[in-house]
XYZ file of C-alpha atoms in Angstrom:
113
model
C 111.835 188.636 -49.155
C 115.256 188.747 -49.923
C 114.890 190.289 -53.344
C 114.342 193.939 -51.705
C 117.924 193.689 -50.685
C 119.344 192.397 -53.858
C 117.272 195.400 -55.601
C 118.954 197.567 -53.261
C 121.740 196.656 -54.315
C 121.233 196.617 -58.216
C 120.160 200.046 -57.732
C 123.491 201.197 -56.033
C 125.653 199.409 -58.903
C 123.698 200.732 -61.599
C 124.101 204.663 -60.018
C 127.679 204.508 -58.821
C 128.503 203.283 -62.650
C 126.431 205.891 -64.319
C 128.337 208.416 -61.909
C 125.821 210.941 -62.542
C 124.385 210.260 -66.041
C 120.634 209.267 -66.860
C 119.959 205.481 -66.732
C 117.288 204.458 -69.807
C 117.389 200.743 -69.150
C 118.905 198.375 -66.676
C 119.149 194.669 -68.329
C 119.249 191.651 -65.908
C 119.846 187.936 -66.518
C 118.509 186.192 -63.682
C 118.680 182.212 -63.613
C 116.009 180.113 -63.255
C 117.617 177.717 -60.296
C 118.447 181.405 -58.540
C 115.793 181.332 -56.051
C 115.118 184.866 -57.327
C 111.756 185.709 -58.201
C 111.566 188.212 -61.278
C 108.276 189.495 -60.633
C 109.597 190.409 -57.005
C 112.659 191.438 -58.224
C 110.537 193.745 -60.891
C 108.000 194.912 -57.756
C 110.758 195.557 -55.542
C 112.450 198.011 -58.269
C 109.387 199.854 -59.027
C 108.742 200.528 -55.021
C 113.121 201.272 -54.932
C 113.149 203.657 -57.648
C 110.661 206.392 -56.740
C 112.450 209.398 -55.772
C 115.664 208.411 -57.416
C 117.380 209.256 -60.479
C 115.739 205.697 -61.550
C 112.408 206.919 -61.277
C 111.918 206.326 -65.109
C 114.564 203.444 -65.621
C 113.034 200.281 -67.447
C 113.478 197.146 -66.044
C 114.355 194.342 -68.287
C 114.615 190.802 -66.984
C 115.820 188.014 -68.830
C 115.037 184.613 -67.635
C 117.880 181.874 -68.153
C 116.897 178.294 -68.209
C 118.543 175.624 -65.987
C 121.005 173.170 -68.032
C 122.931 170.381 -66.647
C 125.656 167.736 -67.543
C 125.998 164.348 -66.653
C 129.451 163.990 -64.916
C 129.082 160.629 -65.974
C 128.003 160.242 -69.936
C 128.919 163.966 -70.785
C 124.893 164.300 -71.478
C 123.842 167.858 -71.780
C 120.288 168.747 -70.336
C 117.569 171.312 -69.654
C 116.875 171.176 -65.447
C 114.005 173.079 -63.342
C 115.310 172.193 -60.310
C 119.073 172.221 -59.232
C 118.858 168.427 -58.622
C 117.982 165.449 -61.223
C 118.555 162.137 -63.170
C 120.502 162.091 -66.603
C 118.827 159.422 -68.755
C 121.764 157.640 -68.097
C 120.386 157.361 -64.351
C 123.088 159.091 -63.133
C 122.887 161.963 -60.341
C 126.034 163.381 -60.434
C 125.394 166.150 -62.490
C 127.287 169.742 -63.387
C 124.624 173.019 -63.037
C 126.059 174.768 -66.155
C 123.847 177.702 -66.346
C 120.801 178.845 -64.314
C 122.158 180.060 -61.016
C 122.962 183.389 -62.085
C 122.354 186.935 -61.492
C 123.869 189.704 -63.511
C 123.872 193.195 -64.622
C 123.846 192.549 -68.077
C 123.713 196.007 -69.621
C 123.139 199.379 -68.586
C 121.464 201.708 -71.217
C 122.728 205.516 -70.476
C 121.555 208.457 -72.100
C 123.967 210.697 -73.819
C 123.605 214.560 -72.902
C 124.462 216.395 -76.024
C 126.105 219.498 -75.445
C-alpha cells in the first residue's frame, strides 16, 4: 500500500508550511489514472493524524477525470485508463489531465490576538 507513504508525506508538507499554525482543511486533487486510491489515501490520513497537530484536519479529496488527445486528429477525450483508441482509431494519444497529485489548498486558522 503505497498510499501510507504518500500520506506520510502530505502530512509533513502540510505541517512544515503551516510552521506551527492550526490546519482546518487540507484540499487534494488526486487524478483518476494516478494509481492512488482516495479512500486509502482518506484511511491512511485518519490512522496518520492521531496524535498530531492534524488530529482534527478535514480531508478533502477531489477526484480529476482522465482526458486525452489524439496526437493524430487533435480529438479531445474523457479516458479511464491511461491507454485507448481516439474515434479516429488512432493510439497515439496525449494524457492531458488525470495523473496528478496535488496539495491544492491548505485551510489555516487565524489566531486572533
Amino acid at each position: 500500500m503505497h498510499e501510507l507513504g504518500i500520506t506520510e508525506n502530505i502530512i509533513e508538507i502540510a505541517l512544515d508550511y503551516a510552521q506551527g499554525q492550526k490546519i482546518s482543511r487540507i484540499t487534494l486533487a488526486i487524478g483518476q489514472l494516478s494509481a492512488i486510491l482516495p479512500d486509502s489515501i482518506q484511511f491512511c490520513f485518519d490512522a496518520c493524524r492521531l496524535g498530531t497537530p492534524l488530529e482534527n484536519t478535514l480531508l478533502e479529496i477531489i477526484e480529476i477525470p482522465g482526458l486525452a488527445r489524439c496526437r493524430h486528429c487533435g480529438t479531445e477525450f474523457a479516458i479511464a485508463e491511461p491507454f485507448g483508441i481516439c474515434e479516429c482509431g488512432s493510439m497515439d494519444l496525449t494524457l492531458i489531465q488525470g495523473q496528478e497529485l496535488q496539495i491544492k489548498e491548505l485551510e489555516l486558522e487565524q489566531l486572533c490576538v
